[in-house]
Short mmCIF file of C-alpha atoms in Angstrom, two decimals:
data_model
loop_
_atom_site.label_atom_id
_atom_site.label_comp_id
_atom_site.label_asym_id
_atom_site.label_seq_id
_atom_site.Cartn_x
_atom_site.Cartn_y
_atom_site.Cartn_z
CA MET A 1 -36.68 -39.05 22.91
CA SER A 2 -37.06 -35.37 22.29
CA GLU A 3 -36.20 -32.74 24.89
CA ILE A 4 -38.58 -29.93 25.62
CA ILE A 5 -36.80 -26.62 26.16
CA ALA A 6 -38.75 -23.89 27.88
CA PRO A 7 -38.55 -20.51 26.20
CA SER A 8 -36.27 -18.05 27.94
CA ARG A 9 -37.95 -15.34 29.92
CA SER A 10 -37.13 -11.86 28.74
CA ALA A 11 -35.99 -9.24 31.23
CA ALA A 12 -38.71 -7.13 32.80
CA THR A 13 -39.08 -3.65 31.34
CA LEU A 14 -40.11 -0.38 32.90
CA HIS A 15 -43.48 -0.78 31.15
CA ASP A 16 -43.92 -4.14 32.93
CA VAL A 17 -43.20 -2.54 36.31
CA ALA A 18 -45.64 0.32 35.66
CA ARG A 19 -48.37 -2.14 34.64
CA GLU A 20 -47.75 -4.36 37.70
CA ALA A 21 -47.81 -1.38 40.07
CA GLY A 22 -50.84 0.22 38.42
CA VAL A 23 -49.10 3.54 37.84
CA SER A 24 -48.11 5.57 34.81
CA LEU A 25 -44.84 4.96 33.02
CA ALA A 26 -43.68 8.42 34.08
CA THR A 27 -44.28 7.66 37.75
CA ALA A 28 -42.41 4.35 37.54
CA SER A 29 -39.55 6.12 35.81
CA ARG A 30 -39.33 8.81 38.47
CA VAL A 31 -39.11 6.19 41.22
CA LEU A 32 -36.61 3.86 39.57
CA ASN A 33 -34.45 6.19 37.51
CA GLY A 34 -33.42 8.63 40.20
CA SER A 35 -35.58 11.61 39.25
CA THR A 36 -35.47 14.60 41.58
CA ARG A 37 -39.24 15.08 41.20
CA LYS A 38 -41.29 14.03 44.22
CA VAL A 39 -43.47 10.91 44.12
CA ALA A 40 -46.11 10.06 46.70
CA GLU A 41 -44.83 7.49 49.18
CA SER A 42 -47.68 5.07 48.43
CA TYR A 43 -46.80 5.09 44.72
CA ARG A 44 -43.11 4.70 45.51
CA GLU A 45 -43.78 1.63 47.63
CA ARG A 46 -45.95 0.06 44.91
CA VAL A 47 -43.35 0.66 42.20
CA GLU A 48 -40.48 -0.66 44.29
CA ALA A 49 -42.50 -3.78 45.25
CA ALA A 50 -43.37 -4.41 41.58
CA ALA A 51 -39.74 -3.96 40.51
CA GLU A 52 -38.60 -6.45 43.13
CA LYS A 53 -41.30 -8.97 42.18
CA LEU A 54 -40.43 -8.78 38.47
CA GLY A 55 -36.67 -8.64 39.00
CA TYR A 56 -36.44 -5.33 37.17
CA THR A 57 -32.98 -3.75 36.86
CA ALA A 58 -32.53 -0.22 35.56
CA ASN A 59 -30.54 0.12 32.34
CA LEU A 60 -27.75 2.40 33.52
CA SER A 61 -26.29 2.81 30.04
CA ALA A 62 -29.62 3.96 28.66
CA GLN A 63 -30.07 6.35 31.59
CA ALA A 64 -26.63 7.81 31.02
CA THR A 65 -27.36 8.33 27.32
CA ALA A 66 -30.71 9.98 28.02
CA ARG A 67 -29.48 12.25 30.80
CA GLY A 68 -25.90 12.85 29.78
CA THR A 69 -24.79 11.43 33.14
CA SER A 70 -25.32 8.20 35.08
CA ALA A 71 -26.19 7.49 38.72
CA ILE A 72 -22.50 6.85 39.37
CA VAL A 73 -19.82 8.81 41.18
CA ALA A 74 -16.22 7.84 40.46
CA LEU A 75 -13.60 7.98 43.21
CA LEU A 76 -9.93 7.88 42.25
CA VAL A 77 -7.61 6.77 45.05
CA ALA A 78 -3.91 6.01 45.07
CA ASP A 79 -3.98 2.74 47.04
CA ILE A 80 -7.10 1.03 48.35
CA ALA A 81 -5.00 -0.98 50.84
CA ASP A 82 -4.02 2.27 52.58
CA PRO A 83 -6.46 2.84 55.50
CA TYR A 84 -6.44 6.56 54.67
CA PHE A 85 -8.29 5.89 51.44
CA GLY A 86 -10.49 3.25 53.03
CA GLN A 87 -11.81 5.73 55.60
CA LEU A 88 -12.20 8.39 52.93
CA ALA A 89 -14.15 5.99 50.70
CA SER A 90 -16.43 5.16 53.62
CA GLY A 91 -17.52 8.79 53.81
CA VAL A 92 -18.05 8.97 50.05
CA ALA A 93 -20.13 5.79 50.14
CA ARG A 94 -22.29 7.12 52.98
CA GLY A 95 -23.10 10.26 51.04
CA ALA A 96 -23.71 8.32 47.83
CA ASP A 97 -26.14 5.96 49.57
CA GLU A 98 -28.14 8.91 50.86
CA ALA A 99 -28.23 10.35 47.32
CA GLY A 100 -29.20 7.04 45.68
CA LEU A 101 -25.93 6.79 43.78
CA VAL A 102 -23.33 4.09 43.19
CA VAL A 103 -19.61 4.62 43.81
CA THR A 104 -17.01 3.31 41.37
CA ILE A 105 -13.47 3.19 42.79
CA ALA A 106 -10.37 3.26 40.58
CA ILE A 107 -6.78 2.93 41.80
CA THR A 108 -4.16 5.27 40.32
CA GLU A 109 -1.04 3.96 42.12
CA ARG A 110 0.08 7.62 42.11
CA ASP A 111 0.93 7.30 38.43
CA ALA A 112 -0.24 10.30 36.36
CA GLN A 113 -0.27 8.30 33.13
CA ARG A 114 -2.36 5.55 34.72
CA GLU A 115 -4.69 8.19 36.15
CA THR A 116 -5.07 9.68 32.67
CA ARG A 117 -6.10 6.30 31.25
CA LEU A 118 -8.58 5.76 34.09
CA VAL A 119 -10.24 9.15 33.60
CA ARG A 120 -10.52 8.45 29.86
CA ALA A 121 -12.19 5.09 30.57
CA LEU A 122 -14.50 6.55 33.21
CA ARG A 123 -15.71 9.24 30.82
CA GLY A 124 -17.39 6.43 28.87
CA GLN A 125 -19.51 5.61 31.95
CA ARG A 126 -20.60 9.25 32.18
CA PRO A 127 -20.38 9.47 35.97
CA ARG A 128 -22.13 12.39 37.57
CA GLY A 129 -19.02 13.30 39.52
CA LEU A 130 -15.33 12.48 39.67
CA ILE A 131 -13.55 12.77 43.03
CA LEU A 132 -9.76 13.04 42.77
CA ALA A 133 -8.50 11.71 46.10
CA ALA A 134 -5.04 10.58 44.97
CA SER A 135 -2.26 13.13 45.51
CA ARG A 136 -1.75 15.15 42.35
CA THR A 137 1.75 15.35 40.89
CA ASP A 138 3.24 18.36 39.19
CA GLY A 139 5.21 17.64 36.04
CA PRO A 140 4.98 16.82 32.33
CA ASP A 141 3.02 13.59 32.93
CA SER A 142 0.11 15.64 34.28
CA VAL A 143 -0.52 17.38 30.93
CA GLY A 144 -2.51 14.48 29.46
CA LEU A 145 -4.49 14.15 32.69
CA ASP A 146 -5.42 17.83 32.60
CA ALA A 147 -6.71 17.41 29.04
CA GLU A 148 -8.87 14.43 30.04
CA LEU A 149 -10.27 16.29 33.03
CA THR A 150 -11.13 19.24 30.80
CA ALA A 151 -12.99 16.90 28.45
CA PHE A 152 -14.82 15.33 31.40
CA SER A 153 -16.02 18.75 32.58
CA ALA A 154 -17.04 19.73 29.06
CA GLY A 155 -19.23 16.61 28.96
CA GLY A 156 -21.19 17.76 32.01
CA GLY A 157 -19.38 15.85 34.77
CA GLN A 158 -18.40 17.55 38.03
CA ILE A 159 -14.80 17.24 39.22
CA VAL A 160 -13.88 17.50 42.91
CA SER A 161 -10.30 17.84 44.13
CA LEU A 162 -9.11 17.20 47.67
CA GLY A 163 -7.04 20.34 47.85
CA PRO A 164 -7.25 24.00 46.87
CA ASP A 165 -5.13 23.85 43.72
CA GLY A 166 -6.78 21.05 41.77
CA PRO A 167 -9.40 21.25 39.04
CA GLY A 168 -13.12 21.66 39.68
CA ARG A 169 -14.61 22.13 43.11
CA ALA A 170 -12.28 21.83 46.10
CA VAL A 171 -12.69 20.22 49.51
CA SER A 172 -9.62 21.24 51.44
CA VAL A 173 -7.49 19.77 54.17
CA ASP A 174 -4.98 22.21 55.62
CA ASN A 175 -1.91 19.98 55.29
CA VAL A 176 0.47 22.90 55.73
CA GLY A 177 -1.27 24.20 58.83
CA GLY A 178 -1.63 20.78 60.44
CA ALA A 179 2.01 19.88 59.84
CA THR A 180 3.13 23.29 61.10
CA ALA A 181 1.25 22.76 64.35
CA LEU A 182 2.73 19.27 64.71
CA GLY A 183 6.28 20.50 64.20
CA ALA A 184 5.88 23.33 66.69
CA GLN A 185 4.33 21.09 69.35
CA LEU A 186 7.06 18.45 69.05
CA ALA A 187 9.75 21.10 69.33
CA ALA A 188 7.97 22.34 72.47
CA LEU A 189 8.25 18.80 73.87
CA GLY A 190 12.04 19.15 73.72
CA TYR A 191 12.96 17.65 70.34
CA THR A 192 15.77 19.51 68.60
CA ARG A 193 16.68 17.21 65.68
CA ALA A 194 14.30 15.77 63.11
CA VAL A 195 14.44 13.76 59.90
CA ILE A 196 11.50 13.79 57.49
CA VAL A 197 10.60 10.71 55.45
CA ALA A 198 8.59 12.06 52.51
CA ALA A 199 7.25 11.03 49.13
CA GLY A 200 8.76 12.16 45.83
CA VAL A 201 9.17 15.83 44.99
CA GLY A 202 6.11 17.19 43.22
CA ILE A 203 3.47 15.18 45.11
CA ARG A 204 1.46 18.02 46.58
CA THR A 205 0.24 16.41 49.79
CA SER A 206 3.76 15.36 50.70
CA ASP A 207 5.31 18.69 49.71
CA ASP A 208 2.76 20.61 51.78
CA ARG A 209 3.39 18.46 54.85
CA VAL A 210 7.16 18.77 54.48
CA ALA A 211 6.88 22.56 54.17
CA GLY A 212 4.53 22.86 57.13
CA PHE A 213 6.49 20.59 59.46
CA THR A 214 9.75 22.32 58.56
CA ALA A 215 8.26 25.74 59.26
CA GLY A 216 6.76 24.67 62.58
CA PHE A 217 9.77 22.74 63.85
CA THR A 218 12.49 25.21 62.84
CA GLY A 219 10.35 28.16 63.88
CA ALA A 220 10.30 26.72 67.42
CA GLY A 221 14.07 26.21 67.48
CA GLY A 222 14.46 22.72 66.03
CA GLU A 223 16.68 21.60 63.15
CA ILE A 224 15.66 19.50 60.14
CA GLN A 225 18.71 17.35 59.53
CA GLU A 226 17.49 15.68 56.35
CA VAL A 227 14.47 15.13 54.10
CA VAL A 228 14.60 11.61 52.67
CA ARG A 229 12.39 10.81 49.68
CA GLY A 230 10.64 7.45 49.54
CA GLY A 231 6.92 6.93 49.04
CA PHE A 232 3.54 6.83 50.75
CA THR A 233 3.63 3.14 51.67
CA ARG A 234 4.50 1.22 54.81
CA ASP A 235 7.38 -0.52 53.02
CA ALA A 236 8.78 2.82 51.85
CA GLY A 237 8.81 4.00 55.45
CA TYR A 238 10.43 0.79 56.65
CA ASP A 239 13.15 0.70 53.98
CA THR A 240 14.00 4.37 54.35
CA ALA A 241 14.19 4.15 58.14
CA ARG A 242 16.34 1.01 57.98
CA ALA A 243 18.82 2.83 55.73
CA LEU A 244 18.87 5.80 58.10
CA LEU A 245 19.45 3.56 61.11
CA GLU A 246 22.27 1.70 59.36
CA ARG A 247 23.96 5.03 58.68
CA GLY A 248 23.40 6.01 62.28
CA LEU A 249 20.71 8.10 63.94
CA GLU A 250 21.51 9.81 67.22
CA PRO A 251 19.34 8.75 70.17
CA GLY A 252 16.58 11.25 70.70
CA THR A 253 16.15 12.01 67.00
CA LEU A 254 12.58 12.55 65.83
CA VAL A 255 11.55 10.93 62.53
CA PHE A 256 8.44 12.41 60.92
CA GLY A 257 6.72 10.10 58.41
CA ILE A 258 4.66 11.98 55.86
CA SER A 259 1.65 9.76 56.65
CA ASP A 260 0.69 7.33 59.39
CA VAL A 261 1.26 4.38 57.07
CA VAL A 262 4.82 5.57 56.43
CA ALA A 263 5.33 6.22 60.15
CA ILE A 264 4.18 2.70 61.05
CA GLY A 265 6.83 1.32 58.69
CA ILE A 266 9.41 3.53 60.40
CA MET A 267 8.37 2.21 63.82
CA SER A 268 8.79 -1.38 62.63
CA ALA A 269 12.30 -0.63 61.36
CA VAL A 270 13.25 0.96 64.69
CA ARG A 271 12.07 -2.12 66.59
CA ASP A 272 13.81 -4.51 64.18
CA ALA A 273 17.04 -2.60 64.79
CA GLY A 274 16.75 -3.46 68.50
CA LEU A 275 15.76 0.07 69.51
CA ARG A 276 12.72 1.36 71.36
CA VAL A 277 10.21 3.66 69.69
CA GLY A 278 9.88 6.80 71.75
CA SER A 279 12.72 6.49 74.22
CA ASP A 280 15.44 5.83 71.58
CA ILE A 281 13.96 7.15 68.32
CA ALA A 282 10.77 9.21 68.34
CA VAL A 283 8.28 8.82 65.47
CA ALA A 284 5.35 10.95 64.29
CA GLY A 285 2.91 10.62 61.40
CA PHE A 286 -0.08 12.36 59.84
CA ASP A 287 -3.77 11.32 59.30
CA ASP A 288 -4.69 9.43 62.52
CA ILE A 289 -5.73 6.14 60.94
CA ALA A 290 -7.15 3.59 63.39
CA THR A 291 -4.03 1.39 63.33
CA GLY A 292 -1.93 4.23 64.73
CA ARG A 293 -4.16 4.38 67.79
CA ASP A 294 -3.94 0.63 68.46
CA ILE A 295 -0.20 -0.04 68.16
CA ARG A 296 2.12 0.38 71.13
CA PRO A 297 3.37 2.92 71.74
CA GLY A 298 0.54 4.85 70.15
CA LEU A 299 1.53 7.02 67.21
CA THR A 300 1.71 10.79 67.53
CA THR A 301 -0.04 12.29 64.52
CA VAL A 302 -2.37 14.93 63.09
CA ARG A 303 -6.00 13.89 63.10
CA VAL A 304 -7.76 14.34 59.75
CA PRO A 305 -11.55 13.70 59.81
CA LEU A 306 -11.32 11.39 56.80
CA GLU A 307 -14.91 10.16 56.69
CA ASP A 308 -16.20 13.72 56.91
CA LEU A 309 -13.79 14.66 54.13
CA GLY A 310 -15.19 11.92 51.88
CA TYR A 311 -18.77 12.86 52.74
CA ARG A 312 -18.15 16.50 51.86
CA ALA A 313 -16.43 15.50 48.63
CA LEU A 314 -19.44 13.45 47.55
CA HIS A 315 -21.79 16.38 48.10
CA ALA A 316 -19.44 18.68 46.24
CA ALA A 317 -19.66 16.26 43.33
CA VAL A 318 -23.46 16.02 43.13
CA ASP A 319 -25.12 19.00 44.82
CA ALA A 320 -26.29 21.63 42.34
CA GLU A 321 -26.41 24.31 45.05
CA TRP A 322 -23.05 23.38 46.57
CA ALA A 323 -20.94 26.18 48.04
CA PRO A 324 -17.39 25.82 49.41
CA ASP A 325 -16.90 25.83 53.15
CA PRO A 326 -15.25 29.06 54.25
CA GLN A 327 -12.73 27.08 56.32
CA PRO A 328 -10.97 23.78 55.59
CA LEU A 329 -11.75 20.82 57.80
CA PRO A 330 -10.20 21.30 61.24
CA LEU A 331 -7.12 19.23 62.05
CA GLU A 332 -5.87 18.30 65.51
CA VAL A 333 -2.42 17.34 66.78
CA ILE A 334 -2.60 14.11 68.82
CA VAL A 335 0.46 13.39 70.98
CA ARG A 336 0.93 9.74 71.99
CA GLY A 337 3.67 7.53 73.34
CA SER A 338 5.81 7.51 70.19
CA THR A 339 7.01 11.04 71.08
CA PRO A 340 7.42 11.26 74.87
CA PRO A 341 8.55 14.63 76.30
CA ARG A 342 12.32 15.04 76.43
CA SER A 343 13.91 16.52 79.51
#
């Protein structure tokens, strides 16, 4: 018995959509390929209905070849599990949705060589913009990355850095100023001794926060007893704090974690050592992620408007008439129960 095999159905083309909608090929292209030229709403509705009926999918590779860029924005983050980057990505995604773009997220793990490879791979997708959200590192490993970024710009892509010293357009957070204000306010609450748990030397975000907190705390009469280098993760904060506690921290010492995630790890180590966060060892962080508001005691921190930061970064990446904001995003010191006033 023979088997009858139905011929496969070929994918719908843009010509098919235009014919189904009763519009010109140019009009269908403007609707479906992200053209900035205006199309009457009635035509747009007809084209979109025809595309849905026929199962039409735009050929992004062909669009990228024709235009020199694709309808993609690439976002490079250090660690997608870190709520900091999750909130930032949310703002980028909101802006991309409004602009009719797709966001591609790549994870650098704060490794300059890995970041170099990712930028090289992303260049092949011809994204319209590249947002560098991972903390940049100074050093010899950054040379290859700089070369790849230069090539990306030469190919017509727009680079956006979260900080004033990076390549391309900049959307700034005043890490120095926010950390300075935090240090001064905690000294005003009566803290006289502090230890800073930071990331490695050369990571700009960490270095700026260390410099700012040191200036604010010592300027108000406090003393920085030690800067301990670990990382930007919860486990780095936990392990570093455990080692500090085993060596002996005087009651009333303030431990500043370079980010909220690090500070939450520090708080866990304090509790596991049988001590109380706040009354025995005070802890502060930076960023104001949601978790820091929910734990008890609540975490003292510097509030960074992360979703707004991501939203601004997206527009810096795609807006032809973009202009830098005259002031960086405002930061706010939030004092909670992890740093009660000392008498």
